[in-house]
Amino acid sequence: MQIFRALLPLLLAAGCKSPPDEVHHMPQANVAHGMALIERAGCGACHVIPGIFWPRGESGPSLAGFAEQGLIAGRLPNRPDVLAAYVRNAPATLPGTTMPAMPLSAQDARDVAAYLYATGKR
Ligand code: HEC
């Protein structure tokens, strides 16, 4: 039983890992621009985000390794179009969410989503 408990997270992680190239491929998006937008919009005030060193707020969840996460905010499928809609206008995409709407255009939001998918676990 003990060994099963120890292995469970590994099994879950392996099972949930989707092939990034198929699911999170965003050829039209600009990852570097996404990073600049994240810095400008101040997402770091509420989130730990790999590559963004300041600020690193924790009122929102860490966004490290986001490509490997199954759901957005625990309720939406983690797909590029849904993530872009969510980071731009979370309350409209997921009523009741505590993530605020952010001042991003639709293209900006795609670049931001591509950056989140491109980052690793840290
Ligand atoms: C004022 C604080 C705040 C700011 C600023 C903010 N967020 Fe959030 N964000 C949150 C909170 C709180 C949640 C959790 C929402 C929920 O679970 O309903 C969240 C959730 C998220 C999620 C889903 C996380 C998960 O684990 O599923 C993503 C992705 C996200 N935010 C991206 C961004 C991006 C990108 C920006 C900047 C454009 C940003 N956030 C700016 C507070 C913030």
Short mmCIF file of C-alpha atoms and ligand atoms in Angstrom, two decimals:
data_model
loop_
_atom_site.label_atom_id
_atom_site.label_comp_id
_atom_site.label_asym_id
_atom_site.label_seq_id
_atom_site.Cartn_x
_atom_site.Cartn_y
_atom_site.Cartn_z
CA MET A 1 0.00 0.00 0.00
CA GLN A 2 2.78 2.38 0.95
CA ILE A 3 4.57 1.79 -2.33
CA PHE A 4 1.34 2.34 -4.25
CA ARG A 5 0.87 5.70 -2.53
CA ALA A 6 4.37 6.68 -3.45
CA LEU A 7 3.92 5.70 -7.08
CA LEU A 8 0.44 7.15 -7.59
CA PRO A 9 1.52 10.72 -8.40
CA LEU A 10 3.98 9.37 -10.95
CA LEU A 11 1.32 7.22 -12.58
CA LEU A 12 -1.12 10.11 -12.69
CA ALA A 13 1.48 12.46 -14.13
CA ALA A 14 2.40 9.96 -16.84
CA GLY A 15 -1.23 9.28 -17.72
CA CYS A 16 -2.24 12.93 -17.98
CA LYS A 17 0.67 14.07 -20.02
CA SER A 18 -0.57 14.94 -23.48
CA PRO A 19 1.75 15.25 -26.47
CA PRO A 20 2.50 19.00 -26.44
CA ASP A 21 2.96 19.24 -30.20
CA GLU A 22 -0.53 17.98 -30.95
CA VAL A 23 -2.57 19.58 -28.22
CA HIS A 24 -0.76 22.84 -27.58
CA HIS A 25 0.69 23.69 -30.94
CA MET A 26 0.12 27.38 -31.71
CA PRO A 27 1.95 28.18 -34.94
CA GLN A 28 0.40 31.65 -35.33
CA ALA A 29 1.44 32.81 -31.87
CA ASN A 30 4.55 34.72 -30.82
CA VAL A 31 6.00 33.33 -27.58
CA ALA A 32 8.48 36.18 -27.01
CA HIS A 33 5.73 38.75 -27.45
CA GLY A 34 3.62 36.73 -25.01
CA MET A 35 6.33 37.08 -22.38
CA ALA A 36 6.54 40.85 -22.90
CA LEU A 37 2.76 41.09 -22.57
CA ILE A 38 2.78 39.06 -19.36
CA GLU A 39 5.37 41.44 -17.90
CA ARG A 40 3.41 44.48 -19.02
CA ALA A 41 0.02 43.20 -17.85
CA GLY A 42 1.43 42.30 -14.44
CA CYS A 43 0.24 38.67 -14.33
CA GLY A 44 3.14 38.09 -11.94
CA ALA A 45 1.36 40.16 -9.30
CA CYS A 46 -0.85 37.12 -8.69
CA HIS A 47 1.00 34.19 -10.30
CA VAL A 48 4.36 32.48 -10.15
CA ILE A 49 5.30 32.15 -13.85
CA PRO A 50 8.52 30.55 -15.12
CA GLY A 51 10.79 33.18 -16.68
CA ILE A 52 9.04 36.06 -14.91
CA PHE A 53 11.21 36.91 -11.94
CA TRP A 54 9.35 39.82 -10.43
CA PRO A 55 6.78 40.08 -9.08
CA ARG A 56 5.87 36.51 -8.09
CA GLY A 57 2.56 36.84 -6.31
CA GLU A 58 0.71 33.87 -4.94
CA SER A 59 -2.91 34.95 -4.72
CA GLY A 60 -3.45 32.95 -7.94
CA PRO A 61 -2.11 29.44 -8.71
CA SER A 62 1.40 28.90 -10.05
CA LEU A 63 1.39 28.66 -13.85
CA ALA A 64 4.53 26.54 -14.03
CA GLY A 65 4.26 23.56 -16.38
CA PHE A 66 0.88 24.73 -17.64
CA ALA A 67 1.03 22.61 -20.81
CA GLU A 68 0.85 19.51 -18.65
CA GLN A 69 -2.18 20.63 -16.70
CA GLY A 70 -5.46 18.95 -17.70
CA LEU A 71 -7.95 21.69 -16.83
CA ILE A 72 -7.96 25.48 -16.64
CA ALA A 73 -9.10 26.66 -13.20
CA GLY A 74 -10.20 23.09 -12.55
CA ARG A 75 -13.15 23.32 -14.92
CA LEU A 76 -12.27 24.20 -18.54
CA PRO A 77 -10.43 21.93 -21.00
CA ASN A 78 -6.83 23.09 -21.36
CA ARG A 79 -6.79 23.90 -25.09
CA PRO A 80 -5.14 26.87 -26.83
CA ASP A 81 -8.41 28.59 -27.84
CA VAL A 82 -9.95 28.16 -24.40
CA LEU A 83 -6.79 29.32 -22.61
CA ALA A 84 -6.53 32.41 -24.83
CA ALA A 85 -10.17 33.29 -24.10
CA TYR A 86 -9.64 32.69 -20.38
CA VAL A 87 -6.51 34.84 -19.93
CA ARG A 88 -8.22 37.68 -21.77
CA ASN A 89 -11.63 37.59 -20.13
CA ALA A 90 -11.80 34.95 -17.45
CA PRO A 91 -15.16 35.99 -15.90
CA ALA A 92 -16.88 35.74 -19.31
CA THR A 93 -15.22 32.40 -20.09
CA LEU A 94 -15.82 30.85 -16.69
CA PRO A 95 -18.51 32.63 -14.66
CA GLY A 96 -17.63 32.72 -10.98
CA THR A 97 -13.87 32.52 -11.48
CA THR A 98 -11.73 34.80 -9.31
CA MET A 99 -9.30 35.56 -12.13
CA PRO A 100 -9.96 39.12 -13.42
CA ALA A 101 -10.35 40.18 -17.08
CA MET A 102 -7.04 41.50 -18.44
CA PRO A 103 -6.40 44.26 -21.01
CA LEU A 104 -5.28 42.02 -23.91
CA SER A 105 -6.41 41.87 -27.54
CA ALA A 106 -7.42 38.49 -28.97
CA GLN A 107 -4.02 38.11 -30.69
CA ASP A 108 -2.22 39.22 -27.51
CA ALA A 109 -4.11 36.56 -25.57
CA ARG A 110 -2.95 33.87 -28.02
CA ASP A 111 0.66 34.99 -27.59
CA VAL A 112 0.25 34.88 -23.79
CA ALA A 113 -1.23 31.36 -24.00
CA ALA A 114 1.66 30.24 -26.23
CA TYR A 115 4.13 31.56 -23.66
CA LEU A 116 2.41 29.65 -20.86
CA TYR A 117 2.56 26.45 -22.94
CA ALA A 118 6.23 27.03 -23.78
CA THR A 119 7.40 27.30 -20.17
CA GLY A 120 8.60 24.42 -18.08
CA LYS A 121 8.00 23.43 -14.48
CA ARG A 122 9.93 26.31 -12.92
C1 HEC B 1 -5.46 40.09 -9.49
C2 HEC B 1 -4.82 38.79 -9.53
C3 HEC B 1 -4.61 38.15 -10.88
C4 HEC B 1 -4.00 38.68 -12.00
C5 HEC B 1 -3.44 40.07 -12.20
C6 HEC B 1 -3.98 37.61 -12.98
N1 HEC B 1 -4.55 36.49 -12.47
FE1 HEC B 1 -4.70 34.67 -13.39
N2 HEC B 1 -5.74 33.95 -11.82
C7 HEC B 1 -5.99 34.62 -10.64
C8 HEC B 1 -6.75 33.77 -9.75
C9 HEC B 1 -7.22 34.15 -8.35
C10 HEC B 1 -6.95 32.54 -10.43
C11 HEC B 1 -7.71 31.30 -9.95
C12 HEC B 1 -9.07 31.36 -10.62
C13 HEC B 1 -9.98 30.19 -10.35
O1 HEC B 1 -9.50 29.12 -9.95
O2 HEC B 1 -11.20 30.35 -10.57
C14 HEC B 1 -6.28 32.69 -11.72
C15 HEC B 1 -6.22 31.70 -12.67
C16 HEC B 1 -5.45 31.77 -13.82
C17 HEC B 1 -5.22 30.67 -14.72
C18 HEC B 1 -5.73 29.25 -14.52
C19 HEC B 1 -4.76 28.58 -13.55
C20 HEC B 1 -4.98 27.11 -13.33
O3 HEC B 1 -4.24 26.54 -12.50
O4 HEC B 1 -5.85 26.51 -13.95
C21 HEC B 1 -4.42 31.12 -15.72
C22 HEC B 1 -3.89 30.35 -16.90
C23 HEC B 1 -4.17 32.51 -15.46
N3 HEC B 1 -4.80 32.87 -14.28
C24 HEC B 1 -3.38 33.32 -16.25
C25 HEC B 1 -3.17 34.67 -16.01
C26 HEC B 1 -2.47 35.54 -16.92
C27 HEC B 1 -1.80 35.11 -18.21
C28 HEC B 1 -2.50 36.80 -16.38
C29 HEC B 1 -2.01 38.08 -16.99
C30 HEC B 1 -2.50 38.39 -18.32
C31 HEC B 1 -3.21 36.69 -15.12
N4 HEC B 1 -3.59 35.40 -14.93
C32 HEC B 1 -3.42 37.74 -14.24
C33 HEC B 1 -5.59 35.90 -10.32
C34 HEC B 1 -4.96 36.77 -11.20
#
